C-alpha atoms as a PDB file:
ATOM      1  CA  MET A   1     120.052  80.342 148.002  1.00  0.00           C
ATOM      2  CA  SER A   2     119.282  81.523 144.485  1.00  0.00           C
ATOM      3  CA  GLU A   3     118.422  85.469 144.135  1.00  0.00           C
ATOM      4  CA  LEU A   4     116.305  85.998 141.161  1.00  0.00           C
ATOM      5  CA  LEU A   5     117.269  89.368 139.851  1.00  0.00           C
ATOM      6  CA  LEU A   6     114.195  91.092 137.731  1.00  0.00           C
ATOM      7  CA  VAL A   7     114.607  94.777 135.576  1.00  0.00           C
ATOM      8  CA  GLU A   8     112.239  96.292 134.006  1.00  0.00           C
ATOM      9  CA  ASP A   9     112.900  98.651 131.383  1.00  0.00           C
ATOM     10  CA  VAL A  10     111.692 102.390 131.618  1.00  0.00           C
ATOM     11  CA  ASN A  11     110.485 104.066 128.230  1.00  0.00           C
ATOM     12  CA  ASP A  12     113.044 106.137 128.154  1.00  0.00           C
ATOM     13  CA  ASN A  13     113.411 105.805 124.002  1.00  0.00           C
ATOM     14  CA  ALA A  14     111.115 107.358 120.719  1.00  0.00           C
ATOM     15  CA  PRO A  15     110.151 105.571 118.157  1.00  0.00           C
ATOM     16  CA  VAL A  16     112.868 107.251 115.594  1.00  0.00           C
ATOM     17  CA  PHE A  17     112.068 107.413 111.671  1.00  0.00           C
ATOM     18  CA  GLU A  18     114.935 105.374 108.654  1.00  0.00           C
ATOM     19  CA  ALA A  19     114.012 108.712 107.586  1.00  0.00           C
ATOM     20  CA  ASN A  20     111.806 110.916 105.112  1.00  0.00           C
ATOM     21  CA  TYR A  21     110.522 108.752 102.046  1.00  0.00           C
ATOM     22  CA  THR A  22     109.222 110.339  99.117  1.00  0.00           C
ATOM     23  CA  ILE A  23     107.429 108.304  95.964  1.00  0.00           C
ATOM     24  CA  ASN A  24     106.224 109.026  92.851  1.00  0.00           C
ATOM     25  CA  VAL A  25     102.421 107.733  91.988  1.00  0.00           C
ATOM     26  CA  THR A  26     100.987 108.378  88.585  1.00  0.00           C
ATOM     27  CA  GLU A  27      97.250 109.717  88.918  1.00  0.00           C
ATOM     28  CA  ASN A  28      95.310 106.601  87.665  1.00  0.00           C
ATOM     29  CA  SER A  29      96.381 104.619  90.190  1.00  0.00           C
ATOM     30  CA  SER A  30      94.285 102.209  91.915  1.00  0.00           C
ATOM     31  CA  THR A  31      92.468 102.753  95.127  1.00  0.00           C
ATOM     32  CA  GLY A  32      93.945 100.504  97.647  1.00  0.00           C
ATOM     33  CA  ILE A  33      96.918 100.436  96.820  1.00  0.00           C
ATOM     34  CA  ARG A  34     100.107 100.478  99.151  1.00  0.00           C
ATOM     35  CA  LEU A  35     102.507 102.805  98.570  1.00  0.00           C
ATOM     36  CA  LEU A  36     105.949 102.163 100.645  1.00  0.00           C
ATOM     37  CA  LYS A  37     106.669 101.091 104.259  1.00  0.00           C
ATOM     38  CA  VAL A  38     107.421 103.681 107.099  1.00  0.00           C
ATOM     39  CA  ILE A  39     110.054 101.952 109.362  1.00  0.00           C
ATOM     40  CA  ALA A  40     110.174 103.933 112.994  1.00  0.00           C
ATOM     41  CA  ASP A  41     112.676 101.219 115.616  1.00  0.00           C
ATOM     42  CA  ASP A  42     112.334 101.801 119.546  1.00  0.00           C
ATOM     43  CA  ALA A  43     114.552 100.731 121.633  1.00  0.00           C
ATOM     44  CA  ASP A  44     113.261  99.669 124.325  1.00  0.00           C
ATOM     45  CA  LYS A  45     112.000  97.152 125.097  1.00  0.00           C
ATOM     46  CA  GLY A  46     108.564  95.008 125.111  1.00  0.00           C
ATOM     47  CA  ILE A  47     105.181  96.790 125.566  1.00  0.00           C
ATOM     48  CA  ASN A  48     107.430 100.436 125.336  1.00  0.00           C
ATOM     49  CA  GLY A  49     109.621  99.405 122.116  1.00  0.00           C
ATOM     50  CA  ILE A  50     106.207  98.286 120.441  1.00  0.00           C
ATOM     51  CA  VAL A  51     105.578 101.029 117.334  1.00  0.00           C
ATOM     52  CA  VAL A  52     102.395 101.997 116.139  1.00  0.00           C
ATOM     53  CA  PHE A  53     101.443 104.704 112.961  1.00  0.00           C
ATOM     54  CA  SER A  54      99.285 106.849 112.616  1.00  0.00           C
ATOM     55  CA  VAL A  55      98.871 110.009 109.844  1.00  0.00           C
ATOM     56  CA  GLN A  56      98.739 112.998 111.748  1.00  0.00           C
ATOM     57  CA  LYS A  57      98.309 115.805 108.859  1.00  0.00           C
ATOM     58  CA  ILE A  58      97.787 115.875 104.757  1.00  0.00           C
ATOM     59  CA  GLU A  59      98.807 118.839 103.142  1.00  0.00           C
ATOM     60  CA  ALA A  60      99.505 119.496  99.307  1.00  0.00           C
ATOM     61  CA  ASN A  61     100.598 122.322  96.896  1.00  0.00           C
ATOM     62  CA  THR A  62      97.337 122.950  96.800  1.00  0.00           C
ATOM     63  CA  ALA A  63      95.051 126.005  97.641  1.00  0.00           C
ATOM     64  CA  ALA A  64      92.785 123.511  97.655  1.00  0.00           C
ATOM     65  CA  ALA A  65      91.129 121.724 100.522  1.00  0.00           C
ATOM     66  CA  VAL A  66      93.039 118.678 100.912  1.00  0.00           C
ATOM     67  CA  PRO A  67      89.976 115.581 101.784  1.00  0.00           C
ATOM     68  CA  SER A  68      91.075 113.612 105.306  1.00  0.00           C
ATOM     69  CA  ASN A  69      90.677 110.632 104.031  1.00  0.00           C
ATOM     70  CA  LEU A  70      93.048 110.697 100.605  1.00  0.00           C
ATOM     71  CA  PHE A  71      95.640 108.251 102.548  1.00  0.00           C
ATOM     72  CA  ALA A  72      96.340 105.958 105.124  1.00  0.00           C
ATOM     73  CA  ILE A  73      97.921 103.856 107.149  1.00  0.00           C
ATOM     74  CA  SER A  74      98.442 100.803 108.802  1.00  0.00           C
ATOM     75  CA  SER A  75      98.571 100.668 112.672  1.00  0.00           C
ATOM     76  CA  THR A  76     102.503  98.481 111.028  1.00  0.00           C
ATOM     77  CA  GLY A  77     103.435 101.287 108.204  1.00  0.00           C
ATOM     78  CA  TRP A  78     101.854 100.298 105.705  1.00  0.00           C
ATOM     79  CA  LEU A  79     101.149 103.884 103.801  1.00  0.00           C
ATOM     80  CA  THR A  80      97.954 103.064 101.206  1.00  0.00           C
ATOM     81  CA  LEU A  81      95.969 104.996  98.373  1.00  0.00           C
ATOM     82  CA  GLU A  82      92.197 105.336  99.424  1.00  0.00           C
ATOM     83  CA  ASN A  83      91.353 108.200  97.188  1.00  0.00           C
ATOM     84  CA  ASP A  84      92.203 108.882  93.630  1.00  0.00           C
ATOM     85  CA  LEU A  85      94.917 111.719  92.888  1.00  0.00           C
ATOM     86  CA  ASP A  86      94.730 113.959  89.864  1.00  0.00           C
ATOM     87  CA  PHE A  87      97.566 116.174  88.373  1.00  0.00           C
ATOM     88  CA  GLU A  88      96.158 119.098  87.790  1.00  0.00           C
ATOM     89  CA  VAL A  89      94.661 119.255  91.665  1.00  0.00           C
ATOM     90  CA  ALA A  90      97.386 118.741  93.432  1.00  0.00           C
ATOM     91  CA  GLN A  91     100.737 117.382  91.467  1.00  0.00           C
ATOM     92  CA  GLU A  92     102.953 116.537  95.682  1.00  0.00           C
ATOM     93  CA  TYR A  93     101.691 115.834  98.549  1.00  0.00           C
ATOM     94  CA  PHE A  94     102.925 115.640 102.486  1.00  0.00           C
ATOM     95  CA  ILE A  95     102.357 113.706 104.800  1.00  0.00           C
ATOM     96  CA  THR A  96     103.138 113.658 108.261  1.00  0.00           C
ATOM     97  CA  VAL A  97     103.061 110.375 109.740  1.00  0.00           C
ATOM     98  CA  ILE A  98     104.005 109.527 113.602  1.00  0.00           C
ATOM     99  CA  ALA A  99     105.081 106.721 115.139  1.00  0.00           C
ATOM    100  CA  LYS A 100     103.668 106.062 119.186  1.00  0.00           C
ATOM    101  CA  ASP A 101     105.456 103.064 121.286  1.00  0.00           C
ATOM    102  CA  SER A 102     102.953 100.888 123.207  1.00  0.00           C
ATOM    103  CA  GLY A 103     104.665 102.330 126.826  1.00  0.00           C
ATOM    104  CA  THR A 104     103.560 104.028 130.343  1.00  0.00           C
ATOM    105  CA  PRO A 105     103.346 107.465 129.004  1.00  0.00           C
ATOM    106  CA  TYR A 106     103.980 107.203 125.347  1.00  0.00           C
ATOM    107  CA  LEU A 107     106.550 108.126 123.539  1.00  0.00           C
ATOM    108  CA  ASN A 108     106.408 109.683 119.668  1.00  0.00           C
ATOM    109  CA  SER A 109     108.041 110.836 116.913  1.00  0.00           C
ATOM    110  CA  SER A 110     106.974 111.927 113.107  1.00  0.00           C
ATOM    111  CA  THR A 111     108.358 111.444 109.249  1.00  0.00           C
ATOM    112  CA  VAL A 112     106.882 113.593 106.260  1.00  0.00           C
ATOM    113  CA  VAL A 113     105.831 111.065 102.815  1.00  0.00           C
ATOM    114  CA  THR A 114     106.476 113.100  99.988  1.00  0.00           C
ATOM    115  CA  VAL A 115     103.695 111.975  97.523  1.00  0.00           C
ATOM    116  CA  ILE A 116     104.958 113.327  93.352  1.00  0.00           C
ATOM    117  CA  VAL A 117     101.781 113.016  91.552  1.00  0.00           C
ATOM    118  CA  GLU A 118     102.836 112.063  87.594  1.00  0.00           C
ATOM    119  CA  ASP A 119     100.544 113.577  85.272  1.00  0.00           C
ATOM    120  CA  LEU A 120      99.224 111.096  82.677  1.00  0.00           C
ATOM    121  CA  GLN A 121      97.207 112.082  79.340  1.00  0.00           C
ATOM    122  CA  ASP A 122      93.881 112.331  80.967  1.00  0.00           C
ATOM    123  CA  SER A 123      92.492 115.741  78.569  1.00  0.00           C
ATOM    124  CA  PRO A 124      91.955 114.698  75.094  1.00  0.00           C
ATOM    125  CA  PRO A 125      93.360 117.600  72.799  1.00  0.00           C
ATOM    126  CA  ALA A 126      91.358 120.655  71.576  1.00  0.00           C
ATOM    127  CA  PHE A 127      90.669 123.855  69.295  1.00  0.00           C
ATOM    128  CA  SER A 128      90.309 126.675  71.494  1.00  0.00           C
ATOM    129  CA  ASN A 129      87.932 128.222  68.588  1.00  0.00           C
ATOM    130  CA  SER A 130      85.472 126.604  66.230  1.00  0.00           C
ATOM    131  CA  SER A 131      87.301 126.753  62.812  1.00  0.00           C
ATOM    132  CA  TYR A 132      90.310 128.816  61.329  1.00  0.00           C
ATOM    133  CA  ASP A 133      90.307 131.523  58.474  1.00  0.00           C
ATOM    134  CA  THR A 134      93.121 131.283  56.865  1.00  0.00           C
ATOM    135  CA  SER A 135      94.921 132.423  53.426  1.00  0.00           C
ATOM    136  CA  ILE A 136      97.979 132.008  51.075  1.00  0.00           C
ATOM    137  CA  SER A 137      98.915 133.523  48.318  1.00  0.00           C
ATOM    138  CA  GLU A 138      98.617 131.437  45.524  1.00  0.00           C
ATOM    139  CA  THR A 139     102.082 132.230  44.583  1.00  0.00           C
ATOM    140  CA  THR A 140     103.040 130.094  47.871  1.00  0.00           C
ATOM    141  CA  PRO A 141     105.398 127.320  46.742  1.00  0.00           C
ATOM    142  CA  GLU A 142     103.894 123.174  47.536  1.00  0.00           C
ATOM    143  CA  VAL A 143     103.777 123.085  50.616  1.00  0.00           C
ATOM    144  CA  ARG A 144     102.703 119.855  52.757  1.00  0.00           C
ATOM    145  CA  LEU A 145     101.149 119.879  56.308  1.00  0.00           C
END
């Protein structure tokens, strides 16, 4: 006579991120571009160990309002740029990403992705006045400009 013992996994482990993430992105980067993939592992087995990702909030080092749809993350962890960046508006963004397992009740954890916006010369040089006056003495030695 043989017996079969079935052991069910209890959802007792929250997902764990590998690290906090930082990425440099030029302000002229194309929308839709994949920036990076976040990774979180869950020690549970089966459905309890399946992890999905979402953006909880986006903050910036600016007083201006940050569009909530500036970045997006797929359920598999790919962070994408969804709208144009402008260094003159914000130089850094802080994206709180949530990893949630599929257990009942679910467990979750978070990490912060820092996006550093790299400036490009996107404004042409300009004079602050429309004209300038100066005078040079006729005894001034030759000067080349």
